[in-house]
Short mmCIF file of C-alpha atoms in Angstrom, two decimals:
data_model
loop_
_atom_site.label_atom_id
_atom_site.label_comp_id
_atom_site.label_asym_id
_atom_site.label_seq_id
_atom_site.Cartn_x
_atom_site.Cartn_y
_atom_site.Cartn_z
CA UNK A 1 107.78 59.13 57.05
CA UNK A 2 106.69 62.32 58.57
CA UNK A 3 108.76 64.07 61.25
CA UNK A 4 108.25 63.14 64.72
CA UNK A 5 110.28 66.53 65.90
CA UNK A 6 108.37 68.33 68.54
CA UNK A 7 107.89 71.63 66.37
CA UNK A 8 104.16 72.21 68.21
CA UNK A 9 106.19 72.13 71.42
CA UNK A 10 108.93 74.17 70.52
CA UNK A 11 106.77 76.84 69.40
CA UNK A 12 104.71 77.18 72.61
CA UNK A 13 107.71 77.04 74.53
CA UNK A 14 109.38 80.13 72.79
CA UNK A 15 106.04 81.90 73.11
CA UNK A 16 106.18 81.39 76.77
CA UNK A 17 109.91 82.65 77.14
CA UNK A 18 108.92 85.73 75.14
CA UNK A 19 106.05 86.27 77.62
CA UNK A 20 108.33 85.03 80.34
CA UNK A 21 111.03 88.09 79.49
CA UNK A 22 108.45 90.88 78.81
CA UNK A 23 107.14 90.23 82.07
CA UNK A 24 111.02 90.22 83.85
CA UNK A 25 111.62 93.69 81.56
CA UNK A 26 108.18 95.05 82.65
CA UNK A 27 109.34 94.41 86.65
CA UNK A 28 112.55 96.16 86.14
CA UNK A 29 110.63 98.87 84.79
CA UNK A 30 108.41 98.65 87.81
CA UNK A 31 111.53 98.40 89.78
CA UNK A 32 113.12 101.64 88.77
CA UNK A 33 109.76 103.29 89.38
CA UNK A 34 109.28 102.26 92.55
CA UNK A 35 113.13 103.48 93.73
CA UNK A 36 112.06 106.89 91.77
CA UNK A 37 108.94 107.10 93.83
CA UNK A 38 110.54 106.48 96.99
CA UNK A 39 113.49 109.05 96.61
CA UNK A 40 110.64 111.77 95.98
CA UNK A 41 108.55 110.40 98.57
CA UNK A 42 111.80 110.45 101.02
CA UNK A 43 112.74 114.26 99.78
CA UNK A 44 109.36 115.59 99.92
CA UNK A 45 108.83 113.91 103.80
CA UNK A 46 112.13 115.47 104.85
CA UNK A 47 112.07 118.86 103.27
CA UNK A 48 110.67 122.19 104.71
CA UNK A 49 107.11 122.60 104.78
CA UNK A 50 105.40 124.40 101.79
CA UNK A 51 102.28 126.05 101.53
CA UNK A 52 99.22 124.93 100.61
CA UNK A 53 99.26 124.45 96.99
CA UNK A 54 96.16 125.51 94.83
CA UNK A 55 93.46 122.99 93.88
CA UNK A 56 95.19 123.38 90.10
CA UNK A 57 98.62 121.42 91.23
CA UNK A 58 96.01 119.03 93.38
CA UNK A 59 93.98 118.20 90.65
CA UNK A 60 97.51 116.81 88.79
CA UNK A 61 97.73 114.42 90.90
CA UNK A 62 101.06 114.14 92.25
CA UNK A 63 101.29 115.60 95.48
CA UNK A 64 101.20 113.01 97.98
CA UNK A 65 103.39 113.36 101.18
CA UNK A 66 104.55 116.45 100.15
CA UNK A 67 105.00 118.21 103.82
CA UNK A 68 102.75 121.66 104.14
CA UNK A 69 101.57 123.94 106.36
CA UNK A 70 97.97 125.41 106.47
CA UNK A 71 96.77 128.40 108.68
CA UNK A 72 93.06 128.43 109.47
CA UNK A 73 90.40 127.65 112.01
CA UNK A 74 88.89 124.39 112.72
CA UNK A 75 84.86 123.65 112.16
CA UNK A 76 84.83 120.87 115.64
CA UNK A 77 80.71 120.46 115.45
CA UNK A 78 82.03 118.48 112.03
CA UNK A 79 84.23 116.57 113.60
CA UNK A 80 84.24 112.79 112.30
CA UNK A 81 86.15 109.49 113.25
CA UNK A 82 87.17 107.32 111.07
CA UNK A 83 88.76 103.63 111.84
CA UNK A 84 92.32 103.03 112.07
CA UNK A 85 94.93 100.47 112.99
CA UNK A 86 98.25 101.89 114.61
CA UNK A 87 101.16 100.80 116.76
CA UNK A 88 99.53 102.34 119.42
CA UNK A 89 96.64 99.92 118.79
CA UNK A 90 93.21 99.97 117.51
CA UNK A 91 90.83 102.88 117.25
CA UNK A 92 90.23 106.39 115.31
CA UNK A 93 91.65 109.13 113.01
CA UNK A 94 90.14 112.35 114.40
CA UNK A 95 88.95 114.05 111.47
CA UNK A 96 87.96 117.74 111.42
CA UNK A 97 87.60 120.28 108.97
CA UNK A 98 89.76 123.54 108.75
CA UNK A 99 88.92 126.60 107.03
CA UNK A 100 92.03 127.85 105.85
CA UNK A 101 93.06 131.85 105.60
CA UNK A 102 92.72 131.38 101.28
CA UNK A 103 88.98 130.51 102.15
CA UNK A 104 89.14 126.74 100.88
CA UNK A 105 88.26 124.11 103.51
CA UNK A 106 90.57 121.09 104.09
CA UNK A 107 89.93 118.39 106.23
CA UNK A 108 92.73 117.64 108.91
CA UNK A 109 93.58 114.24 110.53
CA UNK A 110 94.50 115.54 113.82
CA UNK A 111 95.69 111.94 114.86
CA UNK A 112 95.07 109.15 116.83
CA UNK A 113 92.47 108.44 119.46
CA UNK A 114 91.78 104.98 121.27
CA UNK A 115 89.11 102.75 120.52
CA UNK A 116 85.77 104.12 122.69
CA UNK A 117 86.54 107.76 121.96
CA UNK A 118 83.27 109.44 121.04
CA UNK A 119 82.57 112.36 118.33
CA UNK A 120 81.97 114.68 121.42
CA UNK A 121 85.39 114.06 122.89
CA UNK A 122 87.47 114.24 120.28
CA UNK A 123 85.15 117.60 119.03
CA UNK A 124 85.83 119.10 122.65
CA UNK A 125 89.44 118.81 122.10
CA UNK A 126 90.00 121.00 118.77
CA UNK A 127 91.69 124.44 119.50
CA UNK A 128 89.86 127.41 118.87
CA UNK A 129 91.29 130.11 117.38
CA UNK A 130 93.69 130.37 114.72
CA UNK A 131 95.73 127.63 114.50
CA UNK A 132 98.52 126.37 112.08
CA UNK A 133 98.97 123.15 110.64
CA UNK A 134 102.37 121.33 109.91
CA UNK A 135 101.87 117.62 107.92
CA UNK A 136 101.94 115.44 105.15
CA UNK A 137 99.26 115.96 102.16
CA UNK A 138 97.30 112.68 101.28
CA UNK A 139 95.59 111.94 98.59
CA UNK A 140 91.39 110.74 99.58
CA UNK A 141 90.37 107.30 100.53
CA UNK A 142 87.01 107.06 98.79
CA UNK A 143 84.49 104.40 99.42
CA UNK A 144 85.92 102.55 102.52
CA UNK A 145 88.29 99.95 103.18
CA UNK A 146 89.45 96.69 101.55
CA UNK A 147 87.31 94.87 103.98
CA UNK A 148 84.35 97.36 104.83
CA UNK A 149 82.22 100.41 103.28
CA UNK A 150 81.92 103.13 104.74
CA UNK A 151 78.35 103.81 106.42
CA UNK A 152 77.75 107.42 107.02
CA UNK A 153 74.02 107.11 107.97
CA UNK A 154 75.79 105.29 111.11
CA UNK A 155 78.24 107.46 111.36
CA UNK A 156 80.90 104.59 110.54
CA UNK A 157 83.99 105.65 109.21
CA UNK A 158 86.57 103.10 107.49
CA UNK A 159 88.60 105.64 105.27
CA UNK A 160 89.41 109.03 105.26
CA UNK A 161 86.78 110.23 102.34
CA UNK A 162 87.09 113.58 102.29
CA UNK A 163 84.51 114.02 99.90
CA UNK A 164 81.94 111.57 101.53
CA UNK A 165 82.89 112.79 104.79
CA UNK A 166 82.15 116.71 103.77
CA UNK A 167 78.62 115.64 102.04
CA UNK A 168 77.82 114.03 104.88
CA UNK A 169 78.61 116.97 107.64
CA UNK A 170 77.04 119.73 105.34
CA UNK A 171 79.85 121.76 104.97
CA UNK A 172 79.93 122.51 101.61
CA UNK A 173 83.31 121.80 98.70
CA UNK A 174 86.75 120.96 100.23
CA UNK A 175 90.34 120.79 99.04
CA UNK A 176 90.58 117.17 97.05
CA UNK A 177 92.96 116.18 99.65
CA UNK A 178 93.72 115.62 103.69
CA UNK A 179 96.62 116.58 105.93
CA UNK A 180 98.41 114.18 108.21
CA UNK A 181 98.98 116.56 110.98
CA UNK A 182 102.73 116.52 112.44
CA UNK A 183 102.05 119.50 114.48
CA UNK A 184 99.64 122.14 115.66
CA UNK A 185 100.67 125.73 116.89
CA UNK A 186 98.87 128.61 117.84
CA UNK A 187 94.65 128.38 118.82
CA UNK A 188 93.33 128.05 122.21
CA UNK A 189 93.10 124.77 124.23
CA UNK A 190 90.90 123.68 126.87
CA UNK A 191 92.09 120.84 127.53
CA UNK A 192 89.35 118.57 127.77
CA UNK A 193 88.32 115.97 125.22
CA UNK A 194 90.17 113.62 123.86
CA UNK A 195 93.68 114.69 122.76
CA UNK A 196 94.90 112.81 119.85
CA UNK A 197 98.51 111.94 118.82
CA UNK A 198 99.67 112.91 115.18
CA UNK A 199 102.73 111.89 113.48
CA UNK A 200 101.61 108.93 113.07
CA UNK A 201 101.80 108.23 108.96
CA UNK A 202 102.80 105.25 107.73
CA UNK A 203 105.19 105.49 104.43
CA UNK A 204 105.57 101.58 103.44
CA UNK A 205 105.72 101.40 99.81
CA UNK A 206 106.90 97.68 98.56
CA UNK A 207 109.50 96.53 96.73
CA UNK A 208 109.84 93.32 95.73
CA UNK A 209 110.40 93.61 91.58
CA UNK A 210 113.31 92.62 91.38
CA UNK A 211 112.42 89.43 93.21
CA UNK A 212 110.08 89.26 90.46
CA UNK A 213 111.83 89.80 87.41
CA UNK A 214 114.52 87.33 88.86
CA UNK A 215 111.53 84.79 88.71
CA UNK A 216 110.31 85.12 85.50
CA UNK A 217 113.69 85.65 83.50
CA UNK A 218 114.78 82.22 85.50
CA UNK A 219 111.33 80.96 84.23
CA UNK A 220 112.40 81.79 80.62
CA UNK A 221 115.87 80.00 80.90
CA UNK A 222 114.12 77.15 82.03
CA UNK A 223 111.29 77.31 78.84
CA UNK A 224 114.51 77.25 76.71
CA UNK A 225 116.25 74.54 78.29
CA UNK A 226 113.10 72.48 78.08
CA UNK A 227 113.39 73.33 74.31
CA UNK A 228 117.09 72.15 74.31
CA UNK A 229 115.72 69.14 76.16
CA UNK A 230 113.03 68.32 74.06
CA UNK A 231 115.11 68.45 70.83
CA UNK A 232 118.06 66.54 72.32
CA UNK A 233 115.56 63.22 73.12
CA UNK A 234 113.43 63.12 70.03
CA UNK A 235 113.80 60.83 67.46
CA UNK A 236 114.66 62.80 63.85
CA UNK A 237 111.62 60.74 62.31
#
């Protein structure tokens, strides 16, 4: 009589506790990634500011939230706002260009306005003068958001695309990059406009691996006992 154990079964099973397992090893990979990423992210956020590095150490990539600072004067008649969603509530990053003292251009996210701010208002509030920059370097948002492309023959802004943004304006080739300003000193002030609020960067990166690799190395204990199962109720022929 042929065998009636459940070797079809069994096999499938172990294949899906190996897959099980790579996936819980992978997330504890992920995990001590993430912790890596967020100690840098933590130093870099709390450590003096640095100067602008060159567009070499931009182009590799790995610069994000490292604090700067960035003397130059600001280009407000290319002023742009761009969507955003703070505590403060709902309404724009005030965008504006900077030409900085090495010659590059950078674009600067001054801060926050309210929702109904115009281009004029926030333009009419960007010092004159030389002015210095304090912030966080962020990498580009190209395209637009999750939920919405950006539109510049509207003039509708969902992400900061510096790229997009400069193309649009006319301003010619800027720094791969964008600073979240923390502070401004220096430049002259009228005092009219709309006066944005900086400092406002989120830093939110999350962590839920090991969550994850609990779940699938529980899901692979359970594949074998299934196997265990399996083999303990069938019949030997």
């Amino acid at each position: 009589m042929k065998s009636r154990r459940p070797w079809v079964l069994t096999i499938v099973l172990l294949l899906a506790c190996a897959g099980f397992v790579a996936l819980g090893v992978w997330q504890v990979q992920r995990l001590h990634w993430k912790h890596d990423l967020i100690a840098r992210v933590d130093a870099r956020v709390a450590a003096s500011p640095v100067a602008l590095p060159s567009d070499r150490v931009l182009a590799a990539d790995d610069f994000e939230y490292l604090r700067v600072r960035a003397a130059g004067r600001f280009e407000p008649e290319a002023a742009a706002l761009v969507r955003a969603a703070t505590g403060l509530g709902t309404g724009y990053w005030t965008m504006v260009p900077m030409r900085a003292e090495d010659g590059r251009q950078i674009w600067i996210n001054r801060g926050f306005v309210p929702a109904g701010t115009t281009v004029g208002e926030a333009s009419a509030a960007v010092p004159t003068g030389l002015v210095m920059v304090t912030g966080l370097l962020r990498k580009p948002e190209p395209g637009g958001s999750l939920l919405q492309s950006n539109r510049p023959a509207d003039d509708r802004w969902y992400s900061r695309d510096v790229a997009a943004l400069a193309q649009d304006r006319g301003i010619g080739a800027v720094v791969p990059a964008f600073i979240d300003a923390q502070a401004e000193a220096g430049g002259a002030n009228s005092g009219e406009g709309a006066q944005p609020v900086p400092g406002l960067t989120v830093i939110n990166f999350p962590d839920n691996h090991l969550s994850y690799a609990l779940t699938w190395f529980a899901l692979a204990v359970l594949s074998l006992v299934a196997i265990w199962l399996l083999w303990r109720v069938s019949p030997n022929r």
